[in-house]
mmCIF file of C-alpha atoms in Angstrom:
data_model
loop_
_atom_site.group_PDB
_atom_site.id
_atom_site.type_symbol
_atom_site.label_atom_id
_atom_site.label_comp_id
_atom_site.label_asym_id
_atom_site.label_seq_id
_atom_site.Cartn_x
_atom_site.Cartn_y
_atom_site.Cartn_z
ATOM 1 C CA MET A 1 2.529 6.476 -8.681
ATOM 2 C CA MET A 2 4.666 3.524 -7.618
ATOM 3 C CA LEU A 3 6.159 2.642 -4.247
ATOM 4 C CA ASN A 4 9.805 1.550 -4.081
ATOM 5 C CA LYS A 5 10.225 -1.957 -2.685
ATOM 6 C CA PHE A 6 13.165 -0.989 -0.492
ATOM 7 C CA TYR A 7 11.001 1.655 1.151
ATOM 8 C CA ILE A 8 8.137 -0.773 1.731
ATOM 9 C CA ASP A 9 10.490 -3.480 3.005
ATOM 10 C CA ALA A 10 12.045 -1.109 5.542
ATOM 11 C CA ILE A 11 8.626 -0.226 6.988
ATOM 12 C CA ILE A 12 7.509 -3.858 7.082
ATOM 13 C CA LYS A 13 10.714 -5.096 8.713
ATOM 14 C CA THR A 14 10.441 -2.434 11.418
ATOM 15 C CA ALA A 15 6.830 -3.448 12.079
ATOM 16 C CA ILE A 16 7.632 -7.172 12.160
ATOM 17 C CA GLU A 17 10.565 -6.672 14.517
ATOM 18 C CA GLU A 18 8.315 -4.647 16.796
ATOM 19 C CA ASP A 19 5.554 -7.264 16.763
ATOM 20 C CA ILE A 20 7.423 -10.584 16.825
ATOM 21 C CA ASN A 21 10.550 -9.613 18.759
ATOM 22 C CA TYR A 22 12.255 -13.013 19.328
ATOM 23 C CA ILE A 23 9.509 -15.595 18.843
ATOM 24 C CA ASP A 24 5.746 -15.908 18.551
ATOM 25 C CA VAL A 25 4.946 -17.861 21.701
ATOM 26 C CA SER A 26 1.545 -18.842 20.286
ATOM 27 C CA ALA A 27 2.277 -19.908 16.711
ATOM 28 C CA ASP A 28 5.801 -21.261 17.273
ATOM 29 C CA MET A 29 4.701 -23.427 20.190
ATOM 30 C CA LEU A 30 1.425 -24.646 18.685
ATOM 31 C CA ILE A 31 1.960 -25.129 14.943
ATOM 32 C CA PRO A 32 4.260 -27.725 13.295
ATOM 33 C CA GLU A 33 7.050 -26.059 11.320
ATOM 34 C CA ASN A 34 6.021 -27.481 7.945
ATOM 35 C CA GLN A 35 2.247 -27.082 8.229
ATOM 36 C CA ARG A 36 0.666 -24.994 5.447
ATOM 37 C CA ASN A 37 -2.704 -23.324 5.066
ATOM 38 C CA ASP A 38 -4.851 -21.581 2.475
ATOM 39 C CA SER A 39 -6.167 -18.214 3.638
ATOM 40 C CA TYR A 40 -7.931 -15.150 2.275
ATOM 41 C CA PHE A 41 -8.728 -11.503 2.940
ATOM 42 C CA ILE A 42 -12.399 -10.504 2.962
ATOM 43 C CA ALA A 43 -13.839 -6.975 2.876
ATOM 44 C CA LYS A 44 -16.159 -6.171 5.789
ATOM 45 C CA ASP A 45 -17.359 -2.852 4.361
ATOM 46 C CA ASP A 46 -17.719 -0.932 1.086
ATOM 47 C CA GLY A 47 -14.822 1.249 -0.018
ATOM 48 C CA VAL A 48 -11.641 1.630 -2.054
ATOM 49 C CA LEU A 49 -8.830 -0.896 -1.747
ATOM 50 C CA CYS A 50 -5.226 0.167 -1.219
ATOM 51 C CA GLY A 51 -2.071 -1.501 0.117
ATOM 52 C CA LEU A 52 -2.663 -5.030 -1.199
ATOM 53 C CA ASP A 53 0.858 -5.550 -2.544
ATOM 54 C CA CYS A 54 2.326 -4.104 0.660
ATOM 55 C CA ALA A 55 0.265 -6.529 2.741
ATOM 56 C CA MET A 56 1.300 -9.505 0.617
ATOM 57 C CA ARG A 57 4.931 -8.426 0.906
ATOM 58 C CA VAL A 58 4.691 -8.946 4.690
ATOM 59 C CA PHE A 59 4.090 -12.661 4.176
ATOM 60 C CA THR A 60 6.712 -12.944 1.406
ATOM 61 C CA LEU A 61 9.395 -11.547 3.706
ATOM 62 C CA LEU A 62 8.452 -14.096 6.369
ATOM 63 C CA ASP A 63 8.036 -17.057 4.004
ATOM 64 C CA ASP A 64 9.802 -17.335 0.646
ATOM 65 C CA THR A 65 7.406 -20.129 -0.389
ATOM 66 C CA PHE A 66 4.364 -17.860 0.015
ATOM 67 C CA THR A 67 2.043 -17.506 -3.012
ATOM 68 C CA PHE A 68 -1.132 -15.501 -3.616
ATOM 69 C CA THR A 69 -3.852 -14.849 -6.179
ATOM 70 C CA ALA A 70 -5.377 -11.367 -6.095
ATOM 71 C CA PHE A 71 -8.921 -10.693 -7.284
ATOM 72 C CA LYS A 72 -8.693 -6.932 -6.732
ATOM 73 C CA LYS A 73 -6.002 -4.293 -7.140
ATOM 74 C CA ASP A 74 -5.166 -0.985 -5.512
ATOM 75 C CA GLY A 75 -7.716 1.646 -6.475
ATOM 76 C CA ASP A 76 -10.549 -0.854 -7.047
ATOM 77 C CA LYS A 77 -13.866 -0.366 -5.301
ATOM 78 C CA VAL A 78 -14.805 -3.317 -3.093
ATOM 79 C CA ASN A 79 -18.064 -4.293 -1.456
ATOM 80 C CA LYS A 80 -18.766 -5.958 1.864
ATOM 81 C CA GLY A 81 -18.236 -9.709 1.467
ATOM 82 C CA ASP A 82 -15.817 -9.468 -1.480
ATOM 83 C CA ILE A 83 -12.859 -11.857 -1.410
ATOM 84 C CA ILE A 84 -9.884 -9.611 -2.093
ATOM 85 C CA VAL A 85 -7.077 -12.158 -2.309
ATOM 86 C CA GLU A 86 -6.405 -15.843 -1.619
ATOM 87 C CA PHE A 87 -2.995 -17.083 -0.526
ATOM 88 C CA ASN A 88 -1.033 -20.113 0.647
ATOM 89 C CA GLY A 89 1.918 -20.296 2.996
ATOM 90 C CA LYS A 90 3.450 -21.781 6.100
ATOM 91 C CA THR A 91 0.853 -21.539 8.844
ATOM 92 C CA ARG A 92 3.262 -20.171 11.447
ATOM 93 C CA GLU A 93 4.308 -17.313 9.168
ATOM 94 C CA LEU A 94 0.731 -16.527 8.144
ATOM 95 C CA LEU A 95 -0.178 -16.125 11.804
ATOM 96 C CA LYS A 96 2.909 -14.048 12.534
ATOM 97 C CA GLY A 97 2.315 -11.679 9.646
ATOM 98 C CA GLU A 98 -1.475 -11.379 9.950
ATOM 99 C CA ARG A 99 -1.635 -8.300 12.193
ATOM 100 C CA THR A 100 1.087 -6.358 10.394
ATOM 101 C CA ALA A 101 -0.414 -7.084 6.967
ATOM 102 C CA LEU A 102 -3.901 -6.102 8.104
ATOM 103 C CA ASN A 103 -2.670 -2.940 9.829
ATOM 104 C CA ILE A 104 -1.134 -1.800 6.545
ATOM 105 C CA ILE A 105 -3.991 -2.629 4.183
ATOM 106 C CA GLN A 106 -6.703 -1.409 6.575
ATOM 107 C CA HIS A 107 -4.976 1.939 7.118
ATOM 108 C CA MET A 108 -4.187 2.543 3.453
ATOM 109 C CA SER A 109 -7.662 1.451 2.327
ATOM 110 C CA GLY A 110 -9.188 3.771 4.924
ATOM 111 C CA ILE A 111 -7.291 6.707 3.436
ATOM 112 C CA ALA A 112 -8.205 5.736 -0.133
ATOM 113 C CA THR A 113 -11.871 5.366 0.842
ATOM 114 C CA ALA A 114 -12.038 8.743 2.614
ATOM 115 C CA THR A 115 -10.261 10.426 -0.292
ATOM 116 C CA ASN A 116 -12.660 8.907 -2.799
ATOM 117 C CA LYS A 117 -15.637 10.234 -0.834
ATOM 118 C CA ALA A 118 -14.147 13.736 -0.930
ATOM 119 C CA VAL A 119 -13.393 13.476 -4.651
ATOM 120 C CA GLU A 120 -16.938 12.336 -5.419
ATOM 121 C CA LEU A 121 -18.369 15.296 -3.493
ATOM 122 C CA CYS A 122 -16.319 17.701 -5.637
ATOM 123 C CA LYS A 123 -17.423 16.269 -8.989
ATOM 124 C CA GLY A 124 -18.775 18.821 -11.425
ATOM 125 C CA THR A 125 -16.374 21.517 -10.201
ATOM 126 C CA GLY A 126 -12.784 22.220 -11.149
ATOM 127 C CA ALA A 127 -11.474 21.535 -7.648
ATOM 128 C CA GLN A 128 -8.934 18.792 -6.955
ATOM 129 C CA VAL A 129 -8.642 17.109 -3.557
ATOM 130 C CA ALA A 130 -5.126 16.998 -2.112
ATOM 131 C CA ASP A 131 -3.376 15.758 1.010
ATOM 132 C CA THR A 132 -0.935 17.610 3.278
ATOM 133 C CA ARG A 133 2.260 16.882 5.244
ATOM 134 C CA LYS A 134 0.173 15.936 8.294
ATOM 135 C CA THR A 135 1.210 12.295 8.022
ATOM 136 C CA LEU A 136 2.402 9.644 10.473
ATOM 137 C CA PRO A 137 6.212 9.664 10.827
ATOM 138 C CA GLY A 138 7.814 7.142 8.496
ATOM 139 C CA LEU A 139 4.577 6.365 6.631
ATOM 140 C CA ARG A 140 4.244 9.452 4.416
ATOM 141 C CA ALA A 141 4.805 7.734 1.062
ATOM 142 C CA LEU A 142 2.331 4.944 1.908
ATOM 143 C CA GLN A 143 -0.288 7.461 2.996
ATOM 144 C CA LYS A 144 0.178 9.719 -0.015
ATOM 145 C CA TYR A 145 0.038 6.707 -2.329
ATOM 146 C CA ALA A 146 -3.296 5.817 -0.722
ATOM 147 C CA VAL A 147 -4.607 9.334 -1.410
ATOM 148 C CA PHE A 148 -3.589 8.886 -5.046
ATOM 149 C CA CYS A 149 -5.382 5.517 -5.230
ATOM 150 C CA GLY A 150 -8.515 7.191 -3.875
ATOM 151 C CA GLY A 151 -8.497 9.692 -6.740
ATOM 152 C CA GLY A 152 -6.816 12.557 -4.898
ATOM 153 C CA ARG A 153 -3.647 14.483 -5.678
ATOM 154 C CA ASN A 154 -0.486 14.828 -3.652
ATOM 155 C CA HIS A 155 0.677 18.083 -2.129
ATOM 156 C CA ARG A 156 4.430 18.383 -1.565
ATOM 157 C CA PHE A 157 6.110 15.302 -0.092
ATOM 158 C CA ASN A 158 8.628 17.258 1.962
ATOM 159 C CA LEU A 159 10.093 20.697 2.544
ATOM 160 C CA SER A 160 12.401 20.335 -0.464
ATOM 161 C CA ASP A 161 9.560 19.934 -2.983
ATOM 162 C CA GLY A 162 8.323 23.492 -2.929
ATOM 163 C CA ALA A 163 8.347 26.719 -0.933
ATOM 164 C CA MET A 164 5.321 27.438 1.222
ATOM 165 C CA LEU A 165 5.280 30.688 3.136
ATOM 166 C CA LYS A 166 2.985 30.229 6.101
ATOM 167 C CA ASP A 167 1.994 32.885 8.620
ATOM 168 C CA ASN A 168 5.118 32.429 10.738
ATOM 169 C CA HIS A 169 7.448 32.731 7.720
ATOM 170 C CA ILE A 170 5.635 35.896 6.619
ATOM 171 C CA ASP A 171 5.610 37.471 10.084
ATOM 172 C CA ALA A 172 9.292 36.676 10.574
ATOM 173 C CA CYS A 173 10.220 38.287 7.226
ATOM 174 C CA GLY A 174 8.181 41.456 7.617
ATOM 175 C CA GLY A 175 5.419 40.722 5.145
ATOM 176 C CA ILE A 176 4.421 38.792 2.038
ATOM 177 C CA ILE A 177 6.049 40.957 -0.631
ATOM 178 C CA PRO A 178 9.547 41.155 0.928
ATOM 179 C CA ALA A 179 9.423 37.430 1.782
ATOM 180 C CA VAL A 180 8.483 36.373 -1.767
ATOM 181 C CA GLU A 181 11.000 38.760 -3.369
ATOM 182 C CA LEU A 182 13.855 37.522 -1.192
ATOM 183 C CA LEU A 183 12.943 33.884 -1.730
ATOM 184 C CA ARG A 184 12.510 34.305 -5.487
ATOM 185 C CA SER A 185 16.003 35.815 -5.734
ATOM 186 C CA LYS A 186 17.501 32.660 -4.225
ATOM 187 C CA LEU A 187 15.405 29.827 -5.674
ATOM 188 C CA GLY A 188 16.037 27.844 -8.817
ATOM 189 C CA HIS A 189 13.603 28.061 -11.711
ATOM 190 C CA MET A 190 12.021 24.657 -10.900
ATOM 191 C CA VAL A 191 10.721 25.605 -7.441
ATOM 192 C CA LYS A 192 7.258 27.133 -7.018
ATOM 193 C CA ILE A 193 6.213 29.464 -4.226
ATOM 194 C CA GLU A 194 2.938 29.139 -2.334
ATOM 195 C CA VAL A 195 1.759 31.853 0.039
ATOM 196 C CA GLU A 196 -0.716 31.356 2.864
ATOM 197 C CA THR A 197 -3.188 34.244 3.198
ATOM 198 C CA ARG A 198 -5.617 35.087 5.972
ATOM 199 C CA ASN A 199 -7.558 38.032 4.543
ATOM 200 C CA PHE A 200 -8.195 39.979 1.348
ATOM 201 C CA GLU A 201 -5.295 42.375 1.912
ATOM 202 C CA GLU A 202 -2.856 39.469 2.119
ATOM 203 C CA VAL A 203 -4.446 37.944 -1.001
ATOM 204 C CA LYS A 204 -3.772 41.188 -2.901
ATOM 205 C CA GLN A 205 -0.178 41.249 -1.627
ATOM 206 C CA ALA A 206 0.368 37.640 -2.723
ATOM 207 C CA VAL A 207 -0.928 38.463 -6.218
ATOM 208 C CA LYS A 208 1.311 41.554 -6.403
ATOM 209 C CA ALA A 209 4.323 39.507 -5.245
ATOM 210 C CA GLY A 210 3.755 36.996 -8.050
ATOM 211 C CA ALA A 211 3.091 33.901 -5.934
ATOM 212 C CA ASP A 212 2.502 30.725 -7.944
ATOM 213 C CA ILE A 213 -0.143 29.360 -5.552
ATOM 214 C CA ILE A 214 -2.204 31.307 -3.038
ATOM 215 C CA MET A 215 -3.636 29.439 -0.061
ATOM 216 C CA LEU A 216 -6.890 30.718 1.396
ATOM 217 C CA ASP A 217 -6.505 29.727 5.019
ATOM 218 C CA ASN A 218 -9.555 29.237 7.247
ATOM 219 C CA MET A 219 -11.782 31.452 5.115
ATOM 220 C CA ASN A 220 -15.508 30.832 4.811
ATOM 221 C CA CYS A 221 -17.052 30.047 1.423
ATOM 222 C CA GLU A 222 -18.163 33.615 0.767
ATOM 223 C CA GLN A 223 -14.662 34.920 1.480
ATOM 224 C CA MET A 224 -13.065 32.242 -0.697
ATOM 225 C CA ALA A 225 -15.326 33.068 -3.639
ATOM 226 C CA GLU A 226 -14.359 36.741 -3.333
ATOM 227 C CA ALA A 227 -10.659 35.862 -3.049
ATOM 228 C CA VAL A 228 -10.875 33.767 -6.234
ATOM 229 C CA LYS A 229 -12.247 36.849 -8.028
ATOM 230 C CA ILE A 230 -9.397 39.000 -6.689
ATOM 231 C CA ILE A 231 -6.773 36.495 -7.825
ATOM 232 C CA ASP A 232 -8.492 36.242 -11.237
ATOM 233 C CA GLY A 233 -6.388 33.373 -12.570
ATOM 234 C CA LYS A 234 -3.039 35.013 -11.778
ATOM 235 C CA ALA A 235 -2.194 32.103 -9.447
ATOM 236 C CA LEU A 236 -3.566 28.722 -8.497
ATOM 237 C CA THR A 237 -5.855 28.869 -5.479
ATOM 238 C CA GLU A 238 -5.878 26.414 -2.580
ATOM 239 C CA ALA A 239 -8.526 26.167 0.129
ATOM 240 C CA SER A 240 -7.308 24.885 3.480
ATOM 241 C CA GLY A 241 -8.482 24.738 7.080
ATOM 242 C CA ASN A 242 -11.735 23.546 8.680
ATOM 243 C CA ILE A 243 -12.744 21.564 5.587
ATOM 244 C CA THR A 244 -14.765 18.390 6.126
ATOM 245 C CA LEU A 245 -16.827 15.975 4.047
ATOM 246 C CA GLU A 246 -19.866 17.921 5.219
ATOM 247 C CA ASN A 247 -18.768 21.241 3.684
ATOM 248 C CA ILE A 248 -16.308 20.275 0.932
ATOM 249 C CA ALA A 249 -18.906 20.421 -1.849
ATOM 250 C CA GLU A 250 -19.682 24.048 -0.996
ATOM 251 C CA VAL A 251 -15.971 24.873 -0.837
ATOM 252 C CA ALA A 252 -15.478 23.341 -4.307
ATOM 253 C CA LYS A 253 -18.215 25.592 -5.715
ATOM 254 C CA THR A 254 -16.269 28.739 -4.741
ATOM 255 C CA GLY A 255 -13.991 28.196 -7.743
ATOM 256 C CA VAL A 256 -10.805 27.174 -5.923
ATOM 257 C CA ASP A 257 -8.379 24.926 -7.803
ATOM 258 C CA ILE A 258 -7.220 22.764 -4.901
ATOM 259 C CA ILE A 259 -8.763 21.685 -1.602
ATOM 260 C CA SER A 260 -6.261 20.269 0.894
ATOM 261 C CA LEU A 261 -7.358 18.117 3.830
ATOM 262 C CA GLY A 262 -5.004 17.004 6.583
ATOM 263 C CA ALA A 263 -7.711 14.685 7.930
ATOM 264 C CA LEU A 264 -7.225 12.319 4.976
ATOM 265 C CA THR A 265 -4.006 11.097 6.559
ATOM 266 C CA HIS A 266 -3.881 12.162 10.203
ATOM 267 C CA SER A 267 -7.281 11.008 11.479
ATOM 268 C CA VAL A 268 -8.765 8.550 9.023
ATOM 269 C CA LYS A 269 -10.833 5.538 10.063
ATOM 270 C CA ALA A 270 -9.345 2.135 9.212
ATOM 271 C CA PHE A 271 -11.190 0.125 6.555
ATOM 272 C CA ASP A 272 -12.482 -3.188 7.896
ATOM 273 C CA ILE A 273 -10.756 -6.216 6.319
ATOM 274 C CA SER A 274 -10.391 -9.665 7.915
ATOM 275 C CA MET A 275 -8.080 -12.601 7.303
ATOM 276 C CA LYS A 276 -9.634 -16.068 7.381
ATOM 277 C CA MET A 277 -7.999 -19.485 7.202
ATOM 278 C CA LYS A 278 -9.608 -22.280 5.224
#
């Protein structure tokens, strides 16, 4: 998975405009215009790195003479005390870009680290860890890229990627079977249909309707294992709702194909990285 530069640049420019506004009254008043410094990023914890190129792009946009040498890359595991990257640039611009660059790499590395923990807990089963659309506005591609770097898989990026019939869709259309039949009659052959189910009766209806993926919403492990037996390979199965790092291993053992966690993107802890000047 690759991130488009124009997308990254748009996010960075918005963040820089928000942070700098007109001038940096500290750096611009204190530091001579032509002063340069060597600096580096250092990991303050153990985890998975993500967002390095995005962070370096912050400084490049501020200073076209900026250069860097990376010792790690996105997806690499880092340990506390590791030097991630060394760089050189105009001191004013390094100070101006520091917070924005760190915000990006800390957030993305936090997501990659949390995802990797979930993936490791599911090893030995056939379950894949996936994200959701519960992302911060404007940052979805960055967050989903971070999930990918952590070893996870991406759920749909937006409402155009696939059809998901949640409880409100189903209730509004009078049931699973009529909703799937109507939707199938209108969709192109490239679009898959996922149906959210809340009990065994809805699982049976989703199978009968020919859903491509059946979501088992807020079921306990015993119920999920039984639902997997009912579905019997006729559709992919996705576990969702109330899943944490504490119970994900047990969920994976139920035989589900996919485990989706909104917490990977909407409430992740930032990974601790610091910038130091030599």
